[in-house]
Amino acid sequence: MKQENCQIFSMVMLRVLIGWHLLYEGLVKIIDPTWSASYYLTNVEGPLKSIFSGIPSIPFAIEAVNIINQWSLVFIGLSLILGLFSKVSSVSGALLLFMYYISNPPFVGVKELPYTEGNYLIVNKNLIEMAALLVLYFFPTGRIIGFDRFIKKNRK
Amino acid sequence: MSEKNGKGKNGISRRDILKGIATLPVLAYFGFRFHSQYESDILPFIEKGQTELPNFGYIKIPSVGYRASGDKIRLGIVGNGMRGAEVFRALGYATEGWLESNLQNGDINQNVKNFFGQENLNVEITGVCDTFSVRMEEAANIASSEVRSGGAKPQKRPILYSNYREMLSDNNLDAIVILTPDHWHAKMAIDAAKEGKHIYLEKPMCQTADEAKLLKGVIGQSGVVLQVGHQNRQQASYIMAKNVVESGLLGDISMIETYTFRNSSHGAWNRIIPEPASRDNINWREFLGDKRWHEFDLDRYFNWQKWFEYGTGPAGNQFTHEYDCVNQILNLGIPKRVSAVGGNFFYKDSRDIPDVLNCTFVYPDRGLTLTYNCTLKSSVQRDITFLGSEGAMQVNVALSVFADRESDKYKGKVPDFERPMYVYNPKKGQVDASTSATMKYYQERGFGYTYHNGHRIDATYLHMKEWLHCIRNKQQPSCNVDRGFEETITFYMANLAYLENRIVEWDEENQEII
């Protein structure tokens, strides 16, 4: 395989894998009737604690956060797998992951939620996945392998 | 699609179509795997699991809704030791020093937020009393502090009494809060009841069974409201635990395990003796009360828990917390038989209490035993555990229910017996059915705070609030003299069993220990 093809293949693989992960996270949260971001937000640490930790006490706000979170994950996941509107979903996914990251960053002095897996210092998997989505935004592959190819053709 | 160049009218070739839908099979495979996962792992938890489990909804702690309307209640505080500042805060009084100690990077922490979130209990501390004059001054300073919760206004400095008898004889108080060493509890409470003063009494209610009988009789005659200081009566998780037991989720309960796990000198009651303490500022004779004379001893004064003469040992000091938690869930009452063994193996000072203690409380009528295992040389956490024929329940500030792998009730309905099938996390204010491998269950011990509708509240504040509400409305509080009587008789039987190296029995008919 030519190097260019290898690059395309690996970028598409990265896109599809992240899509798979986000789609499953979203679906599980939708199916689980008891899931709520409330516990996560109540235990927010770090710089945005004062903003996030107040959300669970406002019924409308927590309901909105739950729905946005669940369906954003599903749509971003689908979009990445299919390569449809993949630039928009890459940057939205990066933003979503940044919110997860900043609400509980592995900074020195910030208490971690109990029972979180892994050991991290400043960099955690949310941050890495966010960076990977930024790479996908700047090196879009949907127009090469994905439904974005049809949009491109239609615009021509 | 046009025949020319293999492209359609819109310029899309066969190659474009193949490249455009290349990842579609991944989505199809995802759908297939997700369906399998849903059938085998997720669905059993969500559907089968949930339909088996009753929905208890939100737990409401009654005292949260009480209002402190009506007359102001005038309080006298007796004793301002380690518990003093906590109880003052529960009543709505704090100090500038405490506020400063709770600053984090210039911001107030959750403790301060919780304090200022407390309602005004409509009380006034009119008198304070302590055998250590430095602590008595401190108590007066707190009581007249400008740092008040619920928008309450600062109050004038209370009267300082050299002993509680002078305080009781004064006509400027309605109720008394007793925070003294255990050997004074019964005497002070009886004297207060005879003077018609309502009583908040730190646990354990009394030091001995005889005292408990006497106090029960006096309270019954006097009609004053007595609340024993088991603030875990306000814990949301115990209210929930009662619901779980009563719904039959656990089946027949055969054993309840309770524990004390400490591994520090402080936890073994070797507390730091304050610098200015001396025979000049401590009323040693008043501290001893009716106990035999002993030369002035700062260790005995500040670390009185180490001697059965002034304290009640691990059974009275620690087990009573656990016992009252179990008693409010199961209404156990007094056991028929109690055994207790242990010893003092590690802290070789002049103490006479054990540092390792194993007690068994037998309830033949209920078909169960209650165990208490205490060590002051291990801090590994073990929660109160209810062992039932169908499932087990672990309770602390949260609650988890595990299905029994041999249970008929849960056969084929619980995919993983290692994981709790039911978790109550009061922080979240709702009930979870454990749904997936990524589900993290919340287990944290949180003496001191309870949770209501997701909000953290000081349990002692609520316990005080309930007591004051009962005084105003002539009602019985949740931990009244009857519950205190059961608590004292139960731990005292364990102390007797340990000290006399025998199995101690309770004669229900004659209300006597034999």
XYZ file of C-alpha atoms in Angstrom:
670
model
C 0.000 0.000 0.000
C 1.249 3.459 -0.848
C 2.099 5.731 2.046
C -0.752 8.043 1.160
C -3.218 5.150 1.316
C -1.783 4.026 4.648
C -2.279 7.547 6.000
C -5.895 7.607 4.800
C -6.551 4.133 6.186
C -5.150 4.966 9.623
C -7.025 8.276 9.835
C -10.306 6.604 8.869
C -9.643 3.857 11.402
C -9.075 6.486 14.101
C -12.316 8.229 13.120
C -14.368 5.031 13.135
C -12.951 3.824 16.464
C -13.721 7.093 18.223
C -17.161 7.069 16.608
C -17.777 3.549 17.905
C -16.776 4.555 21.427
C -18.954 7.679 21.549
C -21.955 5.961 19.952
C -21.898 3.167 22.531
C -21.465 5.613 25.445
C -24.461 7.582 24.193
C -26.709 4.563 23.619
C -26.002 3.059 27.048
C -26.864 6.374 28.675
C -30.130 6.567 26.722
C -31.155 2.990 27.497
C -30.347 3.210 31.211
C -33.446 4.921 32.669
C -31.608 5.826 35.845
C -28.591 7.417 34.232
C -28.089 11.088 34.948
C -25.134 13.455 34.761
C -26.203 14.650 38.193
C -23.706 12.562 40.195
C -20.845 13.520 37.887
C -21.728 17.202 38.031
C -22.289 17.196 41.790
C -18.754 15.938 42.182
C -17.130 18.299 39.717
C -13.694 19.476 40.761
C -11.339 21.982 39.223
C -11.730 25.458 37.753
C -15.362 25.188 36.625
C -16.668 23.643 39.835
C -18.838 26.634 40.732
C -20.590 26.565 37.332
C -21.112 22.819 36.915
C -21.917 21.813 40.476
C -25.035 24.038 40.580
C -26.663 22.350 37.570
C -28.064 19.230 39.342
C -30.156 21.366 41.686
C -32.037 22.950 38.739
C -34.451 20.282 37.374
C -34.759 21.867 33.924
C -31.002 22.341 33.578
C -30.087 18.794 34.550
C -32.737 17.378 32.235
C -31.371 19.478 29.367
C -27.783 18.488 30.151
C -28.767 14.818 30.193
C -30.540 14.932 26.829
C -27.839 17.028 25.145
C -25.145 14.724 26.476
C -26.882 11.479 25.468
C -27.878 12.518 21.949
C -24.701 14.461 21.206
C -22.730 11.307 21.858
C -25.004 9.267 19.594
C -25.003 11.738 16.693
C -21.291 12.442 16.898
C -20.605 8.702 17.057
C -22.798 7.958 14.032
C -21.358 10.863 12.120
C -17.776 9.758 12.710
C -18.440 6.151 11.726
C -20.257 7.126 8.547
C -18.036 10.069 7.693
C -21.099 12.296 7.356
C -20.634 15.925 8.448
C -17.468 14.589 9.992
C -15.754 17.989 10.346
C -18.624 19.379 12.428
C -18.823 16.247 14.526
C -15.034 16.186 15.080
C -14.995 19.679 16.502
C -18.221 19.147 18.512
C -16.831 15.895 19.877
C -13.610 17.661 20.870
C -15.644 20.330 22.665
C -17.729 17.708 24.502
C -14.618 15.833 25.586
C -13.015 19.059 26.728
C -16.049 19.656 28.969
C -15.617 16.160 30.457
C -11.930 16.838 30.916
C -12.215 20.243 32.544
C -15.007 19.124 34.873
C -12.680 16.604 36.494
C -9.115 17.317 35.362
C -6.279 15.184 36.702
C -4.516 18.235 38.082
C -2.366 18.081 41.168
C -4.542 18.882 44.145
C -7.843 18.041 42.453
C -9.599 15.154 44.115
C -10.514 12.350 41.722
C -13.905 10.723 41.718
C -13.781 7.434 43.626
C -13.415 4.276 41.552
C -12.098 5.937 38.382
C -9.822 3.591 36.452
C -6.227 4.444 35.551
C -3.678 6.901 36.838
C -3.235 10.271 35.220
C -1.257 13.450 35.630
C -2.758 16.376 33.683
C -3.165 14.150 30.612
C -5.974 11.612 30.639
C -7.881 9.634 28.012
C -10.491 12.353 27.561
C -7.761 14.819 26.662
C -6.110 12.385 24.230
C -9.417 11.574 22.535
C -10.112 15.294 22.308
C -6.734 15.861 20.627
C -7.418 12.996 18.229
C -10.707 14.635 17.229
C -8.897 17.907 16.562
C -6.524 16.010 14.278
C -9.568 14.567 12.488
C -10.977 18.072 12.133
C -7.850 19.392 10.476
C -7.280 16.242 8.416
C -10.856 15.410 7.407
C -11.344 11.992 5.843
C -15.112 12.023 5.335
C -14.672 13.416 1.860
C -12.334 10.602 0.946
C -13.904 7.648 2.754
C -17.383 8.503 3.955
C -20.724 10.050 3.115
C -19.181 13.518 2.943
C -17.841 12.372 -0.428
C -21.352 12.612 -1.876
C -21.878 16.094 -0.439
C -18.617 17.211 -1.992
C -19.653 15.774 -5.358
C -23.078 17.397 -5.165
C -21.589 20.803 -4.476
C -19.354 20.575 -7.493
C -25.937 6.439 -13.672
C -24.487 7.386 -17.010
C -22.515 4.992 -19.032
C -19.917 7.680 -19.819
C -16.784 7.485 -17.595
C -18.773 5.323 -15.172
C -20.285 8.487 -13.593
C -23.889 9.450 -12.981
C -25.535 12.747 -13.870
C -24.460 14.194 -10.532
C -20.873 13.190 -11.160
C -20.875 10.258 -8.666
C -18.980 7.238 -9.891
C -19.122 3.616 -8.722
C -15.802 4.240 -6.987
C -17.331 7.229 -5.147
C -20.194 5.066 -3.930
C -17.855 2.361 -2.671
C -15.633 4.876 -0.901
C -18.628 6.772 0.431
C -20.239 3.774 2.096
C -16.998 1.963 2.979
C -17.548 2.328 6.719
C -21.217 1.352 6.619
C -20.386 -2.321 7.419
C -18.748 -1.082 10.638
C -22.057 0.451 11.656
C -23.883 -2.752 10.771
C -21.425 -4.768 12.862
C -21.837 -2.277 15.711
C -25.605 -2.754 15.535
C -25.240 -6.519 15.642
C -22.816 -6.468 18.615
C -24.860 -3.879 20.461
C -27.964 -6.021 20.118
C -26.120 -9.044 21.559
C -24.717 -6.967 24.409
C -28.151 -5.504 25.104
C -29.756 -8.945 25.275
C -27.122 -10.575 27.437
C -25.872 -7.846 29.746
C -27.846 -4.622 29.721
C -31.414 -5.884 29.422
C -31.322 -8.277 32.409
C -30.308 -5.398 34.652
C -32.704 -2.851 33.276
C -35.834 -4.887 32.687
C -35.673 -8.022 34.780
C -33.697 -6.369 37.557
C -35.828 -3.288 37.758
C -39.193 -4.948 37.707
C -38.080 -7.031 40.690
C -36.947 -3.993 42.595
C -39.470 -1.623 44.098
C -39.002 2.035 43.386
C -38.761 3.815 46.707
C -38.493 7.225 45.084
C -36.960 10.093 46.953
C -36.143 9.697 50.599
C -37.567 12.460 52.676
C -36.011 13.215 56.029
C -38.939 14.510 58.116
C -36.886 16.996 60.143
C -35.859 18.888 56.992
C -39.411 20.153 56.675
C -39.824 21.328 60.283
C -40.073 25.062 60.876
C -38.675 26.766 63.946
C -41.674 29.027 64.410
C -43.054 29.925 67.806
C -41.265 30.980 70.954
C -37.529 31.217 71.155
C -36.098 28.305 73.120
C -33.451 29.251 75.665
C -30.631 26.754 75.965
C -27.932 25.969 78.468
C -24.845 24.124 77.232
C -23.035 21.849 79.673
C -19.589 20.744 78.520
C -17.571 22.168 75.653
C -15.115 19.415 74.810
C -14.324 17.894 71.422
C -18.003 17.683 70.494
C -18.767 21.209 71.680
C -17.881 23.238 68.582
C -19.745 20.774 66.326
C -22.918 21.045 68.381
C -22.633 24.832 68.524
C -22.446 24.897 64.712
C -25.446 22.592 64.494
C -27.316 25.158 66.583
C -26.162 27.947 64.277
C -23.134 29.343 66.116
C -19.614 29.385 64.644
C -16.469 31.472 65.049
C -14.256 33.566 62.797
C -11.439 31.116 63.528
C -13.482 28.210 62.176
C -14.371 30.196 59.068
C -10.685 30.943 58.423
C -9.725 27.303 58.935
C -12.248 26.372 56.236
C -10.898 28.684 53.561
C -9.398 27.009 50.500
C -7.434 29.312 48.208
C -9.463 32.207 49.507
C -12.808 30.471 48.914
C -15.084 29.038 51.557
C -15.448 25.270 51.411
C -18.499 23.032 51.489
C -18.596 22.898 55.309
C -19.058 26.656 55.498
C -21.655 26.623 52.726
C -23.562 23.921 54.600
C -23.363 25.932 57.809
C -24.739 29.102 56.268
C -27.405 27.022 54.530
C -28.861 26.002 57.894
C -32.102 27.641 58.944
C -32.351 29.831 62.001
C -33.412 27.404 64.764
C -34.826 30.250 66.841
C -32.803 29.479 69.958
C -30.743 31.523 72.362
C -27.877 30.166 74.410
C -28.367 31.810 77.768
C -25.912 29.827 79.847
C -22.746 27.774 79.491
C -20.870 25.600 81.915
C -17.650 23.583 81.848
C -15.258 22.310 84.498
C -12.333 23.693 82.447
C -12.612 27.477 82.642
C -10.755 28.050 79.337
C -13.303 25.946 77.454
C -16.142 27.664 79.305
C -14.881 31.064 78.092
C -14.586 29.629 74.578
C -18.164 28.403 74.775
C -19.351 31.862 75.804
C -17.377 33.386 72.915
C -18.997 31.040 70.391
C -22.463 31.681 71.826
C -22.005 35.461 71.380
C -20.183 35.192 68.039
C -21.283 37.226 65.055
C -20.958 34.190 62.788
C -24.526 32.854 62.736
C -26.372 30.694 60.268
C -29.821 31.316 58.815
C -29.556 35.077 59.195
C -29.772 34.850 62.991
C -28.555 37.914 64.868
C -25.616 37.780 67.301
C -26.691 37.299 70.893
C -25.474 38.714 74.157
C -22.818 36.830 76.050
C -24.363 33.943 78.039
C -24.008 33.534 81.771
C -21.055 31.393 82.855
C -21.966 28.874 85.532
C -19.404 27.129 87.700
C -21.549 23.983 87.693
C -24.686 22.685 86.028
C -26.758 22.770 89.243
C -26.467 26.558 89.371
C -27.480 26.684 85.742
C -30.559 24.536 86.338
C -31.650 26.546 89.358
C -31.579 29.734 87.304
C -34.860 30.459 85.609
C -33.443 31.692 82.332
C -33.404 28.474 80.319
C -35.960 26.064 78.866
C -33.676 23.248 77.831
C -30.219 21.849 78.397
C -27.681 20.319 76.028
C -25.455 17.805 77.825
C -22.062 17.206 76.190
C -20.141 15.919 79.183
C -18.217 12.696 79.936
C -20.497 9.663 80.167
C -20.448 9.347 83.967
C -22.349 12.628 84.255
C -25.061 11.919 81.667
C -27.711 10.281 83.844
C -27.223 12.499 86.882
C -27.466 15.718 84.880
C -30.398 14.523 82.775
C -32.351 13.409 85.857
C -31.708 16.716 87.638
C -32.700 18.653 84.502
C -35.910 16.653 84.051
C -36.845 17.265 87.677
C -36.418 21.002 87.002
C -38.683 20.669 83.953
C -35.911 21.336 81.428
C -35.930 19.576 78.094
C -32.792 17.579 77.355
C -30.505 16.909 74.418
C -28.135 14.240 75.697
C -25.037 13.034 73.870
C -24.734 9.292 73.484
C -24.608 6.908 75.248
C -27.700 7.864 77.185
C -26.371 6.466 80.478
C -23.372 4.630 81.835
C -25.224 1.730 83.465
C -28.513 -0.176 83.301
C -29.596 1.134 86.712
C -29.104 4.716 85.583
C -31.092 4.048 82.402
C -34.025 2.644 84.399
C -33.961 5.615 86.747
C -33.796 8.160 83.922
C -36.565 6.435 81.978
C -38.830 6.655 85.019
C -38.043 10.324 85.680
C -38.543 11.349 82.050
C -41.867 9.500 81.971
C -43.068 11.436 85.002
C -41.680 14.827 84.068
C -42.998 14.994 80.506
C -39.900 16.805 79.251
C -38.591 16.005 75.764
C -35.355 14.041 75.761
C -33.403 13.393 72.580
C -30.358 11.093 72.687
C -27.576 12.378 70.428
C -27.614 9.661 67.784
C -27.712 12.000 64.826
C -27.615 9.065 62.419
C -31.376 8.969 62.965
C -31.338 11.710 60.297
C -29.260 9.684 57.806
C -31.110 9.229 54.514
C -29.402 5.881 53.890
C -30.840 4.381 57.105
C -34.335 5.514 56.210
C -33.767 3.844 52.839
C -32.341 0.733 54.518
C -35.529 0.395 56.547
C -37.537 0.485 53.297
C -35.298 -2.168 51.751
C -35.691 -4.514 54.728
C -39.441 -3.991 54.973
C -39.896 -4.653 51.247
C -38.450 -8.140 51.771
C -35.537 -7.702 49.352
C -33.168 -9.388 51.789
C -35.388 -12.317 52.843
C -34.828 -13.626 56.371
C -32.039 -11.748 58.092
C -29.902 -14.079 60.172
C -26.994 -11.836 61.050
C -26.001 -8.175 61.181
C -22.350 -7.233 61.376
C -21.134 -3.941 62.814
C -17.608 -2.636 63.184
C -15.256 -0.057 64.600
C -12.052 0.330 62.623
C -9.507 2.803 63.888
C -5.754 2.864 63.754
C -4.501 6.040 65.344
C -3.534 7.240 68.750
C -6.256 9.885 68.569
C -8.778 7.185 67.660
C -7.646 5.237 70.722
C -8.509 8.249 72.867
C -5.025 9.633 73.380
C -5.998 13.197 72.618
C -3.760 16.269 72.710
C -3.999 17.967 76.098
C -4.492 21.722 75.682
C -1.508 23.818 76.730
C -3.129 25.996 79.409
C -4.829 23.113 81.239
C -3.815 22.822 84.884
C -5.286 22.214 88.326
C -5.761 26.011 88.558
C -8.298 26.209 85.745
C -9.923 22.753 86.024
C -12.543 21.945 88.629
C -11.265 18.420 89.228
C -13.656 17.563 92.043
C -16.644 18.548 89.932
C -15.303 16.390 87.082
C -15.025 13.340 89.352
C -18.547 13.793 90.698
C -19.541 10.740 92.698
C -16.608 8.671 91.402
C -13.893 7.600 93.845
C -11.193 10.101 94.613
C -8.184 10.137 92.353
C -5.283 12.569 92.296
C -5.509 15.304 89.672
C -4.644 13.726 86.336
C -4.823 15.588 82.998
C -4.899 12.281 81.080
C -7.985 11.142 82.985
C -9.594 14.535 82.561
C -9.145 14.903 78.803
C -9.024 11.229 77.807
C -11.697 9.984 80.195
C -12.960 7.510 77.567
C -10.028 5.205 78.468
C -11.512 4.273 81.851
C -14.770 2.489 82.547
C -15.145 4.724 85.573
C -15.868 7.811 83.444
C -16.535 6.325 80.035
C -18.207 3.233 78.676
C -15.480 1.548 76.593
C -15.736 0.844 72.864
C -19.193 -0.690 73.361
C -20.652 2.468 74.856
C -18.579 4.938 72.929
C -18.625 3.413 69.439
C -20.925 0.414 69.208
C -23.873 2.529 70.351
C -23.645 4.463 67.043
C -23.846 1.228 65.096
C -26.491 -0.265 67.352
C -28.788 2.718 66.992
C -28.420 2.534 63.205
C -29.480 -1.121 63.255
C -32.175 -0.492 65.853
C -33.835 2.219 63.767
C -33.906 -0.135 60.770
C -35.062 -3.334 62.494
C -36.521 -2.173 65.828
C -34.392 -4.808 67.497
C -34.671 -3.653 71.068
C -32.730 -5.432 73.810
C -30.970 -8.742 73.074
C -31.701 -11.892 75.050
C -28.058 -12.904 75.482
C -24.726 -11.150 75.043
C -21.175 -12.456 74.974
C -18.066 -10.312 74.708
C -14.375 -11.091 74.643
C -11.323 -9.040 73.879
C -8.446 -7.384 75.638
C -6.083 -4.504 75.846
C -3.212 -5.605 73.639
C -1.697 -2.479 72.151
C -2.210 0.668 74.208
C -0.315 -0.170 77.360
C -1.054 2.974 79.345
C -3.098 3.053 82.525
C -6.423 2.542 80.703
C -8.740 -0.320 81.603
C -10.852 -0.489 78.436
C -10.094 -3.037 75.685
C -8.598 -2.042 72.341
C -9.846 -5.234 70.667
C -13.401 -6.342 71.375
C -15.761 -8.920 69.844
C -19.361 -8.952 71.000
C -22.323 -11.074 69.981
C -25.901 -10.050 70.723
C -28.462 -12.837 70.369
C -32.123 -12.207 69.453
C -33.778 -15.672 69.515
C -37.260 -14.258 68.911
C -36.040 -12.542 65.761
C -33.887 -15.496 64.707
C -30.738 -13.456 64.330
C -27.540 -12.314 65.929
C -25.917 -8.915 65.884
C -22.125 -8.846 66.036
C -19.771 -6.032 66.897
C -16.067 -6.256 66.113
C -13.823 -3.453 67.231
C -10.142 -2.997 66.702
C -8.148 0.127 67.386
C -5.259 -1.245 65.299
C -6.760 -1.415 61.810
C -8.542 1.241 59.826
C -9.785 -1.006 57.011
C -13.350 0.078 56.366
C -16.179 -2.397 56.875
C -19.763 -1.266 56.643
C -22.787 -2.339 58.623
C -23.825 -5.502 56.796
C -27.222 -7.169 56.903
C -27.042 -10.815 55.827
C -30.353 -12.150 54.545
C -31.448 -15.405 52.916
C -32.092 -13.661 49.567
C -29.574 -10.856 49.669
C -27.170 -8.782 51.698
C -27.155 -5.067 52.345
C -24.208 -2.842 53.182
C -25.003 0.520 54.669
C -22.976 3.589 55.392
C -23.901 7.011 54.052
C -24.827 5.102 50.891
C -26.435 1.704 50.549
C -25.800 -1.344 48.360
C -27.865 -4.512 48.053
C -26.278 -7.691 46.724
C -28.298 -10.704 45.597
C -27.416 -14.041 47.215
C -26.077 -16.453 44.599
C -28.157 -19.288 46.119
C -31.321 -17.209 46.244
C -34.424 -18.518 44.443
C -35.823 -15.010 44.331
C -33.004 -13.695 42.148
C -32.129 -16.880 40.268
C -31.505 -16.100 36.590
C -32.253 -12.448 37.123
C -28.923 -11.162 38.316
C -26.072 -11.483 35.826
C -23.287 -10.699 38.288
C -23.531 -11.484 41.978
C -20.318 -9.603 42.690
C -21.923 -6.310 41.748
C -24.701 -4.707 43.783
C -28.080 -5.115 42.143
C -29.313 -2.047 43.892
C -27.480 1.072 44.947
C -28.860 4.038 46.788
C -26.702 7.068 46.525
C -28.265 9.860 48.575
C -25.851 12.370 47.071
C -27.617 11.821 43.804
C -30.992 11.818 45.479
C -32.312 8.880 43.508
C -32.219 5.130 43.143
C -30.012 3.323 40.647
C -30.325 -0.117 39.245
C -26.815 -1.186 38.408
C -26.818 -1.338 34.635
C -23.445 -1.819 33.070
C -19.878 -2.729 33.716
C -18.960 0.918 33.667
C -21.479 1.739 36.372
C -19.575 2.914 39.390
C -21.255 2.565 42.676
C -20.806 5.115 45.298
C -19.578 4.038 48.674
C -18.364 6.559 51.087
C -18.622 6.799 54.796
C -19.923 10.148 55.909
C -20.607 10.463 59.576
C -21.616 13.973 60.252
C -23.475 14.759 57.062
C -26.652 13.415 55.590
C -28.123 14.083 52.153
C -31.555 15.311 51.278
C -32.584 15.766 47.678
C -28.924 15.872 46.672
C -28.009 18.501 49.264
C -25.539 17.878 52.056
C -26.846 18.728 55.522
C -25.258 18.412 58.956
C -27.023 15.460 60.610
C -26.586 16.942 64.104
C -28.295 20.141 62.944
C -31.291 18.078 61.801
C -31.276 16.039 65.005
C -31.312 19.248 67.067
C -33.989 20.680 64.798
C -36.155 17.618 65.389
C -35.667 17.900 69.156
C -36.629 21.597 69.166
C -39.630 20.852 66.943
C -40.785 18.195 69.432
C -40.399 20.609 72.336
C -42.513 23.199 70.526
C -45.131 20.694 69.425
C -45.129 18.388 72.455
C -44.082 15.336 70.457
C -41.669 12.460 70.954
C -38.351 12.675 69.056
C -36.918 9.782 67.044
C -34.277 8.913 69.635
C -36.283 9.321 72.803
C -35.699 7.836 76.230
C -37.091 4.425 75.181
C -34.579 4.134 72.334
C -31.875 5.392 74.702
C -32.925 2.774 77.253
C -32.528 -0.008 74.685
C -29.165 1.428 73.637
C -27.797 1.637 77.199
C -29.016 -1.804 78.308
C -27.563 -3.396 75.164
C -24.059 -1.934 75.373
C -23.992 -2.307 79.156
C -24.702 -6.034 78.799
C -21.649 -6.230 76.514
C -19.499 -4.392 79.037
C -20.669 -6.715 81.816
C -20.013 -9.769 79.631
C -16.494 -8.522 78.911
C -15.628 -7.480 82.456
C -17.177 -10.500 84.160
C -16.158 -12.957 81.439
C -19.602 -14.529 81.171
C -22.697 -14.634 79.003
C -25.105 -11.988 80.214
C -28.880 -12.424 79.856
C -31.800 -9.996 79.798
C -34.914 -10.850 81.766
C -37.580 -9.116 79.714
C -40.361 -9.806 82.181
C -38.603 -8.279 85.167
C -36.598 -5.818 83.059
C -33.369 -6.971 84.641
C -29.950 -8.158 83.585
C -29.126 -11.606 84.964
